[in-house]
């Protein structure tokens, strides 16, 4: 080996002060779609939203577009307000039911709305995977 094949102390110091990989990266700017959970497109799940209005709580049948353990995309002909609290009811063909507390997180492309669940739904995630028959992932 030649003497110039060894990394000198000064080479290390130059790398120490500037490391291309050690930079703050704004992930939101890199991700067009911010949802990072596996989304399932299911047509076999019935879905209903209950609004939490003190004067006029309503049950509204919605079309489930896709769902994950963290949220869902729905189509709803009734107007929903962003940041409003809702209860989200799901019923599978096998009879399994879920009641999930959520917030309307997105209404930019109404009548399509995004729901963000209050907590991670582990049991729902397991049931979505185990009851999946035609593999359609989003």
PDB file of C-alpha atoms in Angstrom:
ATOM      1  CA  UNK A   1       0.000   0.000   0.000  1.00  0.00           C
ATOM      2  CA  UNK A   2       1.131   3.488  -0.747  1.00  0.00           C
ATOM      3  CA  UNK A   3       1.282   6.138   1.962  1.00  0.00           C
ATOM      4  CA  UNK A   4      -1.530   8.082   0.288  1.00  0.00           C
ATOM      5  CA  UNK A   5      -3.926   5.100   0.623  1.00  0.00           C
ATOM      6  CA  UNK A   6      -4.387   5.805   4.324  1.00  0.00           C
ATOM      7  CA  UNK A   7      -7.008   8.198   5.576  1.00  0.00           C
ATOM      8  CA  UNK A   8      -5.340  11.043   7.362  1.00  0.00           C
ATOM      9  CA  UNK A   9      -6.587  12.770  10.485  1.00  0.00           C
ATOM     10  CA  UNK A  10      -7.334  15.912   8.494  1.00  0.00           C
ATOM     11  CA  UNK A  11      -9.680  13.975   6.170  1.00  0.00           C
ATOM     12  CA  UNK A  12     -11.701  12.853   9.179  1.00  0.00           C
ATOM     13  CA  UNK A  13     -11.891  16.372  10.564  1.00  0.00           C
ATOM     14  CA  UNK A  14     -13.246  17.727   7.273  1.00  0.00           C
ATOM     15  CA  UNK A  15     -16.001  15.082   7.339  1.00  0.00           C
ATOM     16  CA  UNK A  16     -16.636  15.812  11.004  1.00  0.00           C
ATOM     17  CA  UNK A  17     -17.647  19.422  10.312  1.00  0.00           C
ATOM     18  CA  UNK A  18     -19.887  18.676   7.317  1.00  0.00           C
ATOM     19  CA  UNK A  19     -21.771  15.450   6.850  1.00  0.00           C
ATOM     20  CA  UNK A  20     -24.252  15.342   3.950  1.00  0.00           C
ATOM     21  CA  UNK A  21     -26.332  12.715   5.716  1.00  0.00           C
ATOM     22  CA  UNK A  22     -26.497  14.642   8.984  1.00  0.00           C
ATOM     23  CA  UNK A  23     -28.976  17.321   7.919  1.00  0.00           C
ATOM     24  CA  UNK A  24     -32.465  18.170   9.022  1.00  0.00           C
ATOM     25  CA  UNK A  25     -34.910  16.941   6.417  1.00  0.00           C
ATOM     26  CA  UNK A  26     -38.510  18.079   6.307  1.00  0.00           C
ATOM     27  CA  UNK A  27     -40.349  14.842   5.594  1.00  0.00           C
ATOM     28  CA  UNK A  28     -43.608  16.638   4.766  1.00  0.00           C
ATOM     29  CA  UNK A  29     -41.948  18.196   1.744  1.00  0.00           C
ATOM     30  CA  UNK A  30     -40.733  14.790   0.556  1.00  0.00           C
ATOM     31  CA  UNK A  31     -43.970  12.891   1.025  1.00  0.00           C
ATOM     32  CA  UNK A  32     -46.880  13.858  -1.157  1.00  0.00           C
ATOM     33  CA  UNK A  33     -49.076  11.328   0.596  1.00  0.00           C
ATOM     34  CA  UNK A  34     -48.466  11.715   4.330  1.00  0.00           C
ATOM     35  CA  UNK A  35     -50.280   8.525   5.354  1.00  0.00           C
ATOM     36  CA  UNK A  36     -47.694   5.844   5.924  1.00  0.00           C
ATOM     37  CA  UNK A  37     -49.901   2.968   7.136  1.00  0.00           C
ATOM     38  CA  UNK A  38     -51.030   0.173   4.854  1.00  0.00           C
ATOM     39  CA  UNK A  39     -54.378   1.192   3.393  1.00  0.00           C
ATOM     40  CA  UNK A  40     -56.967  -1.347   2.423  1.00  0.00           C
ATOM     41  CA  UNK A  41     -59.615  -0.763  -0.212  1.00  0.00           C
ATOM     42  CA  UNK A  42     -62.592  -2.747   0.941  1.00  0.00           C
ATOM     43  CA  UNK A  43     -66.102  -2.900  -0.469  1.00  0.00           C
ATOM     44  CA  UNK A  44     -67.328  -5.470   2.058  1.00  0.00           C
ATOM     45  CA  UNK A  45     -67.359  -3.137   5.087  1.00  0.00           C
ATOM     46  CA  UNK A  46     -70.415  -1.052   5.970  1.00  0.00           C
ATOM     47  CA  UNK A  47     -69.585   2.348   7.459  1.00  0.00           C
ATOM     48  CA  UNK A  48     -71.569   4.987   9.342  1.00  0.00           C
ATOM     49  CA  UNK A  49     -70.466   8.284  10.877  1.00  0.00           C
ATOM     50  CA  UNK A  50     -72.176   9.825  13.889  1.00  0.00           C
ATOM     51  CA  UNK A  51     -71.654  13.559  14.280  1.00  0.00           C
ATOM     52  CA  UNK A  52     -71.168  14.895  17.802  1.00  0.00           C
ATOM     53  CA  UNK A  53     -73.419  17.940  17.616  1.00  0.00           C
ATOM     54  CA  UNK A  54     -75.227  18.837  20.851  1.00  0.00           C
ATOM     55  CA  UNK A  55     -78.341  20.004  19.036  1.00  0.00           C
ATOM     56  CA  UNK A  56     -78.475  17.712  16.016  1.00  0.00           C
ATOM     57  CA  UNK A  57     -76.342  14.548  16.305  1.00  0.00           C
ATOM     58  CA  UNK A  58     -76.815  12.538  13.112  1.00  0.00           C
ATOM     59  CA  UNK A  59     -76.074   9.075  11.841  1.00  0.00           C
ATOM     60  CA  UNK A  60     -74.803   9.312   8.273  1.00  0.00           C
ATOM     61  CA  UNK A  61     -74.201   6.335   6.012  1.00  0.00           C
ATOM     62  CA  UNK A  62     -70.875   6.798   4.195  1.00  0.00           C
ATOM     63  CA  UNK A  63     -68.941   4.993   1.498  1.00  0.00           C
ATOM     64  CA  UNK A  64     -65.630   3.623   2.726  1.00  0.00           C
ATOM     65  CA  UNK A  65     -62.939   4.401   0.142  1.00  0.00           C
ATOM     66  CA  UNK A  66     -59.931   3.073   2.035  1.00  0.00           C
ATOM     67  CA  UNK A  67     -58.958   2.344   5.619  1.00  0.00           C
ATOM     68  CA  UNK A  68     -55.878   1.788   7.767  1.00  0.00           C
ATOM     69  CA  UNK A  69     -55.206   1.358  11.467  1.00  0.00           C
ATOM     70  CA  UNK A  70     -54.759   5.136  11.779  1.00  0.00           C
ATOM     71  CA  UNK A  71     -57.535   6.584   9.636  1.00  0.00           C
ATOM     72  CA  UNK A  72     -59.936   6.251   6.758  1.00  0.00           C
ATOM     73  CA  UNK A  73     -61.003   7.982   3.570  1.00  0.00           C
ATOM     74  CA  UNK A  74     -64.747   8.191   3.148  1.00  0.00           C
ATOM     75  CA  UNK A  75     -67.256   9.616   0.713  1.00  0.00           C
ATOM     76  CA  UNK A  76     -70.118  11.439   2.416  1.00  0.00           C
ATOM     77  CA  UNK A  77     -72.879  13.429   0.756  1.00  0.00           C
ATOM     78  CA  UNK A  78     -73.557  15.400   3.962  1.00  0.00           C
ATOM     79  CA  UNK A  79     -71.140  18.204   4.760  1.00  0.00           C
ATOM     80  CA  UNK A  80     -68.609  17.482   7.522  1.00  0.00           C
ATOM     81  CA  UNK A  81     -66.513  20.193   9.188  1.00  0.00           C
ATOM     82  CA  UNK A  82     -62.748  19.883   9.520  1.00  0.00           C
ATOM     83  CA  UNK A  83     -61.665  19.191  13.125  1.00  0.00           C
ATOM     84  CA  UNK A  84     -65.155  18.046  14.091  1.00  0.00           C
ATOM     85  CA  UNK A  85     -65.383  14.980  16.325  1.00  0.00           C
ATOM     86  CA  UNK A  86     -67.198  11.904  15.024  1.00  0.00           C
ATOM     87  CA  UNK A  87     -67.827   8.315  15.963  1.00  0.00           C
ATOM     88  CA  UNK A  88     -67.014   5.942  13.118  1.00  0.00           C
ATOM     89  CA  UNK A  89     -68.902   2.643  13.041  1.00  0.00           C
ATOM     90  CA  UNK A  90     -67.740  -0.287  10.924  1.00  0.00           C
ATOM     91  CA  UNK A  91     -69.430  -3.623  10.303  1.00  0.00           C
ATOM     92  CA  UNK A  92     -67.701  -6.440   8.448  1.00  0.00           C
ATOM     93  CA  UNK A  93     -69.509  -9.157   6.477  1.00  0.00           C
ATOM     94  CA  UNK A  94     -68.490 -11.678   9.143  1.00  0.00           C
ATOM     95  CA  UNK A  95     -70.444  -9.664  11.754  1.00  0.00           C
ATOM     96  CA  UNK A  96     -67.410  -8.094  13.476  1.00  0.00           C
ATOM     97  CA  UNK A  97     -68.073  -4.474  14.509  1.00  0.00           C
ATOM     98  CA  UNK A  98     -65.830  -1.595  15.480  1.00  0.00           C
ATOM     99  CA  UNK A  99     -66.642   1.789  17.017  1.00  0.00           C
ATOM    100  CA  UNK A 100     -63.811   4.274  16.600  1.00  0.00           C
ATOM    101  CA  UNK A 101     -63.547   7.850  17.826  1.00  0.00           C
ATOM    102  CA  UNK A 102     -62.080  10.114  15.154  1.00  0.00           C
ATOM    103  CA  UNK A 103     -61.703  13.655  13.921  1.00  0.00           C
ATOM    104  CA  UNK A 104     -62.431  14.931  10.417  1.00  0.00           C
ATOM    105  CA  UNK A 105     -58.888  15.752   9.341  1.00  0.00           C
ATOM    106  CA  UNK A 106     -59.396  16.599   5.683  1.00  0.00           C
ATOM    107  CA  UNK A 107     -62.272  18.062   3.710  1.00  0.00           C
ATOM    108  CA  UNK A 108     -60.378  19.672   0.825  1.00  0.00           C
ATOM    109  CA  UNK A 109     -61.888  17.393  -1.785  1.00  0.00           C
ATOM    110  CA  UNK A 110     -65.427  17.034  -0.401  1.00  0.00           C
ATOM    111  CA  UNK A 111     -67.499  14.881  -0.708  1.00  0.00           C
ATOM    112  CA  UNK A 112     -64.327  12.879   0.023  1.00  0.00           C
ATOM    113  CA  UNK A 113     -63.200  13.270   3.641  1.00  0.00           C
ATOM    114  CA  UNK A 114     -60.263  12.034   5.668  1.00  0.00           C
ATOM    115  CA  UNK A 115     -60.796  10.713   9.181  1.00  0.00           C
ATOM    116  CA  UNK A 116     -57.944  10.474  11.666  1.00  0.00           C
ATOM    117  CA  UNK A 117     -58.521   7.970  14.451  1.00  0.00           C
ATOM    118  CA  UNK A 118     -57.893   9.107  18.038  1.00  0.00           C
ATOM    119  CA  UNK A 119     -55.657   6.119  18.660  1.00  0.00           C
ATOM    120  CA  UNK A 120     -53.920   3.375  16.724  1.00  0.00           C
ATOM    121  CA  UNK A 121     -56.426   0.567  16.082  1.00  0.00           C
ATOM    122  CA  UNK A 122     -54.453  -2.659  16.547  1.00  0.00           C
ATOM    123  CA  UNK A 123     -57.480  -4.959  16.644  1.00  0.00           C
ATOM    124  CA  UNK A 124     -58.884  -3.312  13.503  1.00  0.00           C
ATOM    125  CA  UNK A 125     -55.541  -3.704  11.714  1.00  0.00           C
ATOM    126  CA  UNK A 126     -55.428  -7.393  12.592  1.00  0.00           C
ATOM    127  CA  UNK A 127     -59.005  -7.939  11.431  1.00  0.00           C
ATOM    128  CA  UNK A 128     -58.455  -6.019   8.184  1.00  0.00           C
ATOM    129  CA  UNK A 129     -55.534  -8.284   7.373  1.00  0.00           C
ATOM    130  CA  UNK A 130     -57.157 -11.558   8.419  1.00  0.00           C
ATOM    131  CA  UNK A 131     -60.459 -10.873   6.626  1.00  0.00           C
ATOM    132  CA  UNK A 132     -58.884  -9.620   3.381  1.00  0.00           C
ATOM    133  CA  UNK A 133     -59.925 -11.849   0.486  1.00  0.00           C
ATOM    134  CA  UNK A 134     -58.981  -9.940  -2.668  1.00  0.00           C
ATOM    135  CA  UNK A 135     -55.626  -8.278  -2.087  1.00  0.00           C
ATOM    136  CA  UNK A 136     -56.049  -4.615  -3.020  1.00  0.00           C
ATOM    137  CA  UNK A 137     -53.598  -2.400  -1.185  1.00  0.00           C
ATOM    138  CA  UNK A 138     -53.463   1.375  -1.597  1.00  0.00           C
TER     139      UNK A 138
END
